[in-house]
Short mmCIF file of C-alpha atoms in Angstrom, two decimals:
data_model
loop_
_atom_site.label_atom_id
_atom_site.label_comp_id
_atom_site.label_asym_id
_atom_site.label_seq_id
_atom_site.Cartn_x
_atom_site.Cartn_y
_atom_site.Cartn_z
CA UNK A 1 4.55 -10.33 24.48
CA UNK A 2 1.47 -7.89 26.03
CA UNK A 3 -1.14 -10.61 27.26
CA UNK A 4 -4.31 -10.74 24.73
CA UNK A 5 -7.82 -10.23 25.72
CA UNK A 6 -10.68 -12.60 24.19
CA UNK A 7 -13.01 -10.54 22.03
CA UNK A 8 -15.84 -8.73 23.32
CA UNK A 9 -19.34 -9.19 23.05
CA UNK A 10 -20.69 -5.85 22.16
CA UNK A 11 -21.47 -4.87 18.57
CA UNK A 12 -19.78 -1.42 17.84
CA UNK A 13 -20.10 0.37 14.61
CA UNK A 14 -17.75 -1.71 12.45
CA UNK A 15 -19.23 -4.66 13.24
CA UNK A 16 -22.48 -3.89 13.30
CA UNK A 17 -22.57 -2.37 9.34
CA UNK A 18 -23.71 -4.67 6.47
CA UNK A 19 -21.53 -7.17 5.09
CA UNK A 20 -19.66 -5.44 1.89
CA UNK A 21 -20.41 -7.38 -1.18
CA UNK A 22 -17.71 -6.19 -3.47
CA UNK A 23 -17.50 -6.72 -7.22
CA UNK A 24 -14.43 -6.12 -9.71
CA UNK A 25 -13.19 -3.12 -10.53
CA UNK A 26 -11.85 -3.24 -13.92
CA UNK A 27 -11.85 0.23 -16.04
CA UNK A 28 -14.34 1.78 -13.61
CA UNK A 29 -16.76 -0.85 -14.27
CA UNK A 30 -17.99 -3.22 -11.21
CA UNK A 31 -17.86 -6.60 -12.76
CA UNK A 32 -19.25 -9.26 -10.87
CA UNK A 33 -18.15 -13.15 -10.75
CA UNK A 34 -19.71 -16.39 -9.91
CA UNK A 35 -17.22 -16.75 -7.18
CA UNK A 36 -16.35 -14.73 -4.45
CA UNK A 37 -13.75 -14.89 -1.47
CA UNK A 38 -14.86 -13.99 2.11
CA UNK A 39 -12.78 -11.63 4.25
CA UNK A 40 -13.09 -11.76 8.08
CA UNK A 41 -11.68 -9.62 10.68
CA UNK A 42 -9.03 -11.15 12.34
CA UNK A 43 -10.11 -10.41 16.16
CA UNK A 44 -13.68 -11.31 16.05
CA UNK A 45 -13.70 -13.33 13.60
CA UNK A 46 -16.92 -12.15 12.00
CA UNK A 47 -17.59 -11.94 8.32
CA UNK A 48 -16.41 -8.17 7.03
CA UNK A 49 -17.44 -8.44 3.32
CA UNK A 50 -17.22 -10.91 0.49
CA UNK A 51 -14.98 -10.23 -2.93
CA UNK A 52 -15.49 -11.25 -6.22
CA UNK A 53 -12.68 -13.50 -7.48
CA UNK A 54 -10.86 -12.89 -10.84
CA UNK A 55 -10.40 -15.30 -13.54
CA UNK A 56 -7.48 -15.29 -16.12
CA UNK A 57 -9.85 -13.96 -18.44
CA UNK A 58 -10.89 -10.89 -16.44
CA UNK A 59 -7.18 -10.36 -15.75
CA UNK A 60 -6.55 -10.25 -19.91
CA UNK A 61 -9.70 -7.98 -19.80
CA UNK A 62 -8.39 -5.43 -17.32
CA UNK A 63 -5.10 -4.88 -19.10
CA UNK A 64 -6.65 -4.80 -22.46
CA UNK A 65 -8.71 -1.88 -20.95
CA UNK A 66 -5.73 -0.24 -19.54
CA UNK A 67 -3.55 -0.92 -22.74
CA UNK A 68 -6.22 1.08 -25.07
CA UNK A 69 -6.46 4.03 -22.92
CA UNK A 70 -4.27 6.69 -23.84
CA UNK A 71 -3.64 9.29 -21.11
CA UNK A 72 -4.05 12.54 -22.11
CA UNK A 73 -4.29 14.43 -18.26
CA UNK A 74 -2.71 17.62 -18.00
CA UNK A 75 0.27 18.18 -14.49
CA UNK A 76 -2.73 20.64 -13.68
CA UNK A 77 -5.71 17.47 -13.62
CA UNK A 78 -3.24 15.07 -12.07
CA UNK A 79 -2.79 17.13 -9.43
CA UNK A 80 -6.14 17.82 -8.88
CA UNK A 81 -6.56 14.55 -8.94
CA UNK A 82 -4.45 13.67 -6.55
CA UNK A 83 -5.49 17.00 -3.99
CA UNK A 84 -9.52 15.86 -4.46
CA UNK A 85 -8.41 12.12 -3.27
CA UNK A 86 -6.41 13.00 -0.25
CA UNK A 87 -9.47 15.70 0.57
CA UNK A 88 -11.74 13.03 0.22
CA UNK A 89 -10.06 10.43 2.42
CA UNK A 90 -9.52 13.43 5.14
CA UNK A 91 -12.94 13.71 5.13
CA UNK A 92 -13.98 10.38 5.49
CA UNK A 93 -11.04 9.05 8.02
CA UNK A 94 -12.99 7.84 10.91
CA UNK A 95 -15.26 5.89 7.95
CA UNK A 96 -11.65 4.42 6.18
CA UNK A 97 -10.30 3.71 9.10
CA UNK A 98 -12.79 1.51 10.94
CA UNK A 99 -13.15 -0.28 7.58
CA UNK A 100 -8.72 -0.98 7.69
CA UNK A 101 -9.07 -2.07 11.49
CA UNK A 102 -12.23 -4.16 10.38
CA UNK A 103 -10.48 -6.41 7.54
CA UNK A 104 -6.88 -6.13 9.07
CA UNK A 105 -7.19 -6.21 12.69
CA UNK A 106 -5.03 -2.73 13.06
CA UNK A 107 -5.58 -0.98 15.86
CA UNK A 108 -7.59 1.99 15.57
CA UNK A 109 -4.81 4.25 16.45
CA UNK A 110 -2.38 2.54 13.52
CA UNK A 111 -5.47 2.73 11.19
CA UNK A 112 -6.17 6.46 11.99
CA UNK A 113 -2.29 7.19 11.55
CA UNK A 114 -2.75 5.22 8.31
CA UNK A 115 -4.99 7.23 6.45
CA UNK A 116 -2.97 9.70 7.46
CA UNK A 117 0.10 8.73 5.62
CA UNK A 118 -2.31 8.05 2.27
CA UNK A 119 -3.54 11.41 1.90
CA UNK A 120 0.36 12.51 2.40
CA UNK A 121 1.27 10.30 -0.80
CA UNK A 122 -0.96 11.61 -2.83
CA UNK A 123 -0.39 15.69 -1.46
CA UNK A 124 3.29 14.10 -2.41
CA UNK A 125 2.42 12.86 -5.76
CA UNK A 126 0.32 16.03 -6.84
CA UNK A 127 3.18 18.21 -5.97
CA UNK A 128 5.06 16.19 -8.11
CA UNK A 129 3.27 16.19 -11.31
CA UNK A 130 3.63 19.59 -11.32
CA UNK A 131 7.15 19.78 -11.50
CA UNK A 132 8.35 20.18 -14.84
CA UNK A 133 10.78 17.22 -15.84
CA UNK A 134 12.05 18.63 -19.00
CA UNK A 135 15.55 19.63 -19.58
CA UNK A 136 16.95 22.46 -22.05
CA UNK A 137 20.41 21.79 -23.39
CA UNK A 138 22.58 24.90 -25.33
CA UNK A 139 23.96 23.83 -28.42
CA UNK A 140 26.93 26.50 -28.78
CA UNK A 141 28.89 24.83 -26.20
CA UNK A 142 31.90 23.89 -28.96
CA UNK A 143 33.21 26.11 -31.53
CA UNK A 144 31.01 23.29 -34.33
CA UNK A 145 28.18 24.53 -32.19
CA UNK A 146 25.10 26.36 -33.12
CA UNK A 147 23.24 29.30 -31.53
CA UNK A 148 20.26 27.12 -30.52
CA UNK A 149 18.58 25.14 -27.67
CA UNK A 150 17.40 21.89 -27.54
CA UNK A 151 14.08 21.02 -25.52
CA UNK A 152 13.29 17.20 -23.99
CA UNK A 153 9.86 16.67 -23.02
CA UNK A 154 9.22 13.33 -21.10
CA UNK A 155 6.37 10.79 -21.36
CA UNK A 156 5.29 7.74 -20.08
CA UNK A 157 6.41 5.10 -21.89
CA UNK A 158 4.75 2.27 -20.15
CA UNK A 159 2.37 0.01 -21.31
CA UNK A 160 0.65 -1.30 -17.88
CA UNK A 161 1.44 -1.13 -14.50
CA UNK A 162 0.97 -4.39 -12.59
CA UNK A 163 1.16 -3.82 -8.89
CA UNK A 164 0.43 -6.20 -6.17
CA UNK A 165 0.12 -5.13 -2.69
CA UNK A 166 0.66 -6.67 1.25
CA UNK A 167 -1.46 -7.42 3.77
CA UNK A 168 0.35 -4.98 7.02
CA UNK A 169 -0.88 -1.50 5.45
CA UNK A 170 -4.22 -2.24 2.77
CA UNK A 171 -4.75 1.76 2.54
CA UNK A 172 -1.23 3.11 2.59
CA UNK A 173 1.07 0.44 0.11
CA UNK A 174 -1.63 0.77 -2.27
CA UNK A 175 -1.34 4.51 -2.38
CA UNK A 176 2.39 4.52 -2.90
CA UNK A 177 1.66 2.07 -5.60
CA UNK A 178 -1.34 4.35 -7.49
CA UNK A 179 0.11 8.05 -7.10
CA UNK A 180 3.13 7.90 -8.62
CA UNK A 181 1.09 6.18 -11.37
CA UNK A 182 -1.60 8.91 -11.68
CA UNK A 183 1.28 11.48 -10.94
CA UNK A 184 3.18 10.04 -14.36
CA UNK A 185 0.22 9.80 -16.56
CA UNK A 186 0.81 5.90 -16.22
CA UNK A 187 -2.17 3.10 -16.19
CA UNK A 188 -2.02 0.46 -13.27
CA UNK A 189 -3.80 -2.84 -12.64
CA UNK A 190 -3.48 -3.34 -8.82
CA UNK A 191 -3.61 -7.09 -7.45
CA UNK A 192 -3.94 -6.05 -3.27
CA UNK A 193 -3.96 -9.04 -0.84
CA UNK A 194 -6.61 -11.42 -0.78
CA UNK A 195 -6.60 -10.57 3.26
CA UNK A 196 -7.61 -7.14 2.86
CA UNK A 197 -8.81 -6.15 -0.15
CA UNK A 198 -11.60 -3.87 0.81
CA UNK A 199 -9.80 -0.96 1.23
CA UNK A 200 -8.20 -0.85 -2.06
CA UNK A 201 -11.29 -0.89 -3.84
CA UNK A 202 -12.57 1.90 -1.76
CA UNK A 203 -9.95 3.74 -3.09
CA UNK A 204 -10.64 3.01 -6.31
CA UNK A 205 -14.60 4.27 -5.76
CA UNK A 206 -12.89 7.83 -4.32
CA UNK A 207 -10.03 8.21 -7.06
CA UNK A 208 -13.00 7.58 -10.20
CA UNK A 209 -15.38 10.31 -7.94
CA UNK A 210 -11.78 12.47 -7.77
CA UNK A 211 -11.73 12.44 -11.51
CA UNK A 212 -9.32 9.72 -12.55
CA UNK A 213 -10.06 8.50 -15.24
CA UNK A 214 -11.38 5.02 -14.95
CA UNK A 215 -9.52 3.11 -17.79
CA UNK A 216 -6.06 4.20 -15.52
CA UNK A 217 -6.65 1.86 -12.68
CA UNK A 218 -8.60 -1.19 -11.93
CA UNK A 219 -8.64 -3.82 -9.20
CA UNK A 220 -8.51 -7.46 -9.57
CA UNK A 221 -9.68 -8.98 -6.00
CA UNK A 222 -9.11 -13.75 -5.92
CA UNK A 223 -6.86 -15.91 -5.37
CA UNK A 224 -3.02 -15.03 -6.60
CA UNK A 225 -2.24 -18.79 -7.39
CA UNK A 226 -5.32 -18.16 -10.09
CA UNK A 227 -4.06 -14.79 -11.85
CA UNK A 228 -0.74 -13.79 -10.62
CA UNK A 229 1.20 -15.68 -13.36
CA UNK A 230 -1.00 -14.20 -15.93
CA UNK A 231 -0.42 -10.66 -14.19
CA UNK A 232 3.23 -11.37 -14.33
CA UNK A 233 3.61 -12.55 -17.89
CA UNK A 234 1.10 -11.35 -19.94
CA UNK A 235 2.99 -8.93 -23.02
CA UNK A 236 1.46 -5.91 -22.35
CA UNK A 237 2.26 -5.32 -18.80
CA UNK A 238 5.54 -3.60 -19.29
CA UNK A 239 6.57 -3.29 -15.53
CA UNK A 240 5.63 -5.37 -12.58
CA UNK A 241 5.80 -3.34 -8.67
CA UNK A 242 5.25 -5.34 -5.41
CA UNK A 243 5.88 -5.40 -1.65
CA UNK A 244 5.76 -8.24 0.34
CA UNK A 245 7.69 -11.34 1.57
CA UNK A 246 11.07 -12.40 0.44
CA UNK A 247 9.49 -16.08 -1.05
CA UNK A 248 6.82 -13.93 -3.51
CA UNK A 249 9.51 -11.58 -4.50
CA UNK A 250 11.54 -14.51 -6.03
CA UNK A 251 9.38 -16.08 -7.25
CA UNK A 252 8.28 -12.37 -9.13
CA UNK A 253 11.63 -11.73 -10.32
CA UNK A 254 12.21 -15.49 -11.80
CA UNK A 255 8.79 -15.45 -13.56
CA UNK A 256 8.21 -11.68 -14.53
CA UNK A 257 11.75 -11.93 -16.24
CA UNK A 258 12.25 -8.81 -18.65
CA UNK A 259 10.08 -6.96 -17.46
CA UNK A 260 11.11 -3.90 -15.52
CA UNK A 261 10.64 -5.02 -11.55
CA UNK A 262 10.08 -2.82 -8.49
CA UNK A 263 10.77 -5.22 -5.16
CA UNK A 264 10.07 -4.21 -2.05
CA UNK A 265 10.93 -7.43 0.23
CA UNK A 266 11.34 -5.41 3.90
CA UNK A 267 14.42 -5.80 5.93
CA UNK A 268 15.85 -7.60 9.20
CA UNK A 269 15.99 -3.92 10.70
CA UNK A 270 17.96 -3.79 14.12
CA UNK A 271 18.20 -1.47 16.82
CA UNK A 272 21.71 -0.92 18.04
CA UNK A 273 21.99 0.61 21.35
CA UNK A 274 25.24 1.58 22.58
CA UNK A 275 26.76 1.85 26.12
CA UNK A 276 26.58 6.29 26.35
CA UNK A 277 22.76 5.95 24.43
CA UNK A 278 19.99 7.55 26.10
CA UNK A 279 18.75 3.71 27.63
CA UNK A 280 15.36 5.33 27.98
CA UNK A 281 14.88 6.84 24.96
CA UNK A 282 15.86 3.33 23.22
CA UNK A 283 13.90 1.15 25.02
CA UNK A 284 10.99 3.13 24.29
CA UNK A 285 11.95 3.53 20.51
CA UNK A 286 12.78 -0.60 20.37
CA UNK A 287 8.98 -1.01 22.30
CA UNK A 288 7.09 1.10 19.69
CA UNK A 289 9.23 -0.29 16.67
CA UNK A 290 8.43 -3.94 18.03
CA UNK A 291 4.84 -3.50 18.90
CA UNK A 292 3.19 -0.60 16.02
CA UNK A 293 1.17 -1.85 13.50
CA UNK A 294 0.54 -5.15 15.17
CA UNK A 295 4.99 -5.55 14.42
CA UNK A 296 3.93 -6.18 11.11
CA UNK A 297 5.77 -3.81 8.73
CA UNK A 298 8.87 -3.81 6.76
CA UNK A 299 10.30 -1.48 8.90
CA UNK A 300 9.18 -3.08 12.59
CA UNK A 301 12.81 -4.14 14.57
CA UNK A 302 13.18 -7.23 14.67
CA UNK A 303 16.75 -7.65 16.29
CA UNK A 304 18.02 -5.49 19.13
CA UNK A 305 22.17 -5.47 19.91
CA UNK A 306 22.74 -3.72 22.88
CA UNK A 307 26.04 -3.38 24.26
CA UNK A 308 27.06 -5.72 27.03
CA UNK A 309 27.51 -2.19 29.61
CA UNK A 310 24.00 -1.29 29.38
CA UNK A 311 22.49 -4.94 28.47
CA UNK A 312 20.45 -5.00 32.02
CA UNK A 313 18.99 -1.36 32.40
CA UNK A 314 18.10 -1.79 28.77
CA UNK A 315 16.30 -5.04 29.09
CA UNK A 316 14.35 -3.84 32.33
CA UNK A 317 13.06 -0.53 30.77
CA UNK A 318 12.06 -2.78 27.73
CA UNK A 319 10.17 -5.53 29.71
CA UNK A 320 8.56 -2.43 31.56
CA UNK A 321 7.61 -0.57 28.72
CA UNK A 322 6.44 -3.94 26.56
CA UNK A 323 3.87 -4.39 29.76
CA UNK A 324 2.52 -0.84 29.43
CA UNK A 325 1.80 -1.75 26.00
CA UNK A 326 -1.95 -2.02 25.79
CA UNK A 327 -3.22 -5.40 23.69
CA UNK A 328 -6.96 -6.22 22.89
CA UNK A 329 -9.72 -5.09 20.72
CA UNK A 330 -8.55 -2.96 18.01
CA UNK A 331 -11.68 -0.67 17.95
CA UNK A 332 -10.75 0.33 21.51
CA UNK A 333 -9.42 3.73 20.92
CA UNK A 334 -6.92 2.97 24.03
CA UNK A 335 -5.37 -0.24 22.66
CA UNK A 336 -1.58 0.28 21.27
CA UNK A 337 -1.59 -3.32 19.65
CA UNK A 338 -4.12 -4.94 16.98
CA UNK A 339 -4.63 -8.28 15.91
CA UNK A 340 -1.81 -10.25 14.05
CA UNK A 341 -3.81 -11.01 10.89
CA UNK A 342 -1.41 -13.73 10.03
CA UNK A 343 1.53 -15.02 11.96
CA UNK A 344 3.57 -16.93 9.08
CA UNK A 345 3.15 -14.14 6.98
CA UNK A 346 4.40 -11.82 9.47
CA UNK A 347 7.41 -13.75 9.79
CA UNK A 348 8.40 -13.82 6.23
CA UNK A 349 8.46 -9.69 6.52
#
C-alpha cells in the first residue's frame, strides 16, 4: 500500500466552513430532534456537521407522508425535474464535492468524478420518463377477432419506497436510488449511512428547489439499529432497495420478507491477466481498480490471477505503478487516494 501522510495543519475551505447542523427531512419539512449524531471527516478528524437522529415515530411519520401523497407529475415535469437537478449540481460541483471529500474522506479527484456520475443518473432518468411505456395490442389477430386495438397504460403501483444507502459513494448511490423513483412517479423514504449523510440531504434541499414535490422523498438521518426494522417492516412500504455489505443484505432479505427487495451486495471482482495481455495496460487497469475511490466500491478488484508466464513483469509494473500512486490529504487536488473512512466496512464490500 502507497505510504500515508499525517494530516496537515492548514485550514482550507472545507474545513474552515461552519459546522452543518442538519435537521430531518421528512415531506420537505426540516424536523428537528433532541438528539443528533456527529459526522467527522475521516482524515482530519475534525467535526463536519451534526445530524438529527430519527425515532420510530418519525420513521411512521415519514411514510405516512409519503403514503398520502398521490403523484400526479406529468413525463414532461419529471423530466424537468430531473434536467433542473443535474443543472443544479453542475453548477454547484466544486461546492458538492468538497462537502463528499469532507464527510467521506474521497479524494477530491473521486469526489469531482462523483458528482459527475449524479448529474448523469438523473440526465438518465429524465430521458427515461419520457419514454412512453405503453403497449398497443391488435385484436383481429384470429378469425374470433375483432377490428379493434387495445391500449395499456402503466402506473406506479407502489406504496413507498424504502431505500438505504452505503457509505463508498454518499452523492452517487443515492441518486441511482431517487431518479428512477422520481422518473416512475414513485415516493421514496431514503435511510443513507450514518457516515455520510450530509450529502444526501443536500440533495434533497436541490431536488424540492428543482420542483419535486416534497411529499415524494424524505430523509431519515440516526442510528439504523433504532429505525431500520421499522423501515423494513412497516405495511406500507411496499418495496425495500439497498446497497451495501453482504451481512446487512441478509439480514434485509430475512426481515423485509414479502416485500419486493432490490440487493445490491458488490462482488469479489478479479482481474484476470493472461500470458499474450498487454502487461502494461493491466497493471495499470489492476492499480486504478485497487486504489480509486479509496478501493472502496463494489466494483474495486480485489483478486488478481495472472498467468504463471507473465506473473513477474506483471507484479513489477504493479508494485511500480502502486508507488506512483499519490496518498495523503484528500483536498490536495494531486492526491489519487483518500482516506479509508472505515476499514471493516470496506472489507465486507
Amino acid at each position: 500500500m502507497p505510504t500515508s501522510t499525517p494530516p496537515r495543519a492548514a485550514a482550507d475551505a472545507v474545513r474552515a466552513q461552519d459546522v452543518r447542523r442538519e435537521a430531518l427531512r421528512i415531506g420537505g419539512t426540516r424536523v428537528a430532534t433532541e438528539r443528533s449524531s456527529e459526522v467527522f471527516n475521516p482524515y482530519t478528524r475534525s467535526l463536519v456537521g451534526t445530524v438529527a437522529c430519527a425515532s420510530v415515530e418519525d420513521v411512521r411519520r415519514a411514510i405516512a407522508v409519503g403514503k398520502s401523497f398521490r403523484p400526479r407529475l406529468t413525463r414532461y415535469e419529471r423530466y424537468r425535474i430531473c434536467y433542473q437537478t443535474a443543472e443544479a449540481l453542475r453548477a454547484r460541483t466544486e461546492e458538492i464535492a468538497n462537502l463528499i471529500t469532507a464527510e467521506s474522506g474521497l479524494c477530491k479527484k473521486d469526489s469531482l468524478y462523483e458528482v459527475g456520475r449524479a448529474c448523469d443518473v438523473f440526465l438518465f432518468a429524465g430521458n427515461a420518463a419520457l419514454q412512453d411505456d405503453g403497449q398497443i395490442f391488435s385484436c383481429d389477430l384470429t378469425a374470433h377477432g375483432k377490428r379493434r386495438k387495445v391500449y395499456t397504460l402503466r402506473e406506479p403501483l407502489l406504496g413507498v419506497i424504502c431505500a438505504i444507502t452505503p457509505f463508498n459513494h454518499p452523492l452517487n448511490q443515492v441518486a441511482h436510488k431517487v431518479a428512477p423513483s422520481i422518473a416512475s412517479n414513485n415516493r421514496m423514504v431514503l435511510k443513507p449511512s450514518e457516515k455520510t449523510p450530509l450529502s444526501a440531504l443536500l440533495l434533497a434541499d436541490i431536488l424540492y428547489e428543482a420542483g419535486l414535490p416534497p411529499e415524494m422523498f424524505s430523509v431519515l438521518t440516526g442510528d439504523p439499529r433504532e429505525i431500520a426494522d421499522e423501515l423494513l417492516t412497516h405495511q406500507d412500504v411496499d418495496l425495500v432497495t439497498f446497497t451495501g455489505g453482504l451481512a446487512v443484505g441478509k439480514y434485509i432479505a430475512a426481515k423485509a420478507v414479502y416485500k419486493r427487495q432490490v440487493l445490491e451486495l458488490g462482488g469479489n471482482d478479479p482481474i484476470i491477466v493472461m500470458e499474450d495481455a498487454d502487461i502494461a495496460e493491466a497493471a495499470t487497469l489492476a492499480a486504478l481498480g485497487s486504489y480509486k475511490n479509496s478501493g472502496q466500491r463494489c466494483t474495486a478488484i480485489k483478486r488478481m490471477l495472472v498467468h504463471q508466464a507473465v506473473a513477474e513483469p506483471f507484479t513489477s509494473l504493479l508494485l511500480e505503478k502502486t508507488r506512483a500512486v499519490r496518498y495523503g490529504d484528500p483536498m490536495d487536488p494531486d492526491t489519487d487516494m483518500g482516506t479509508v473512512i472505515d476499514e471493516a466496512a470496506a472489507r465486507s464490500f
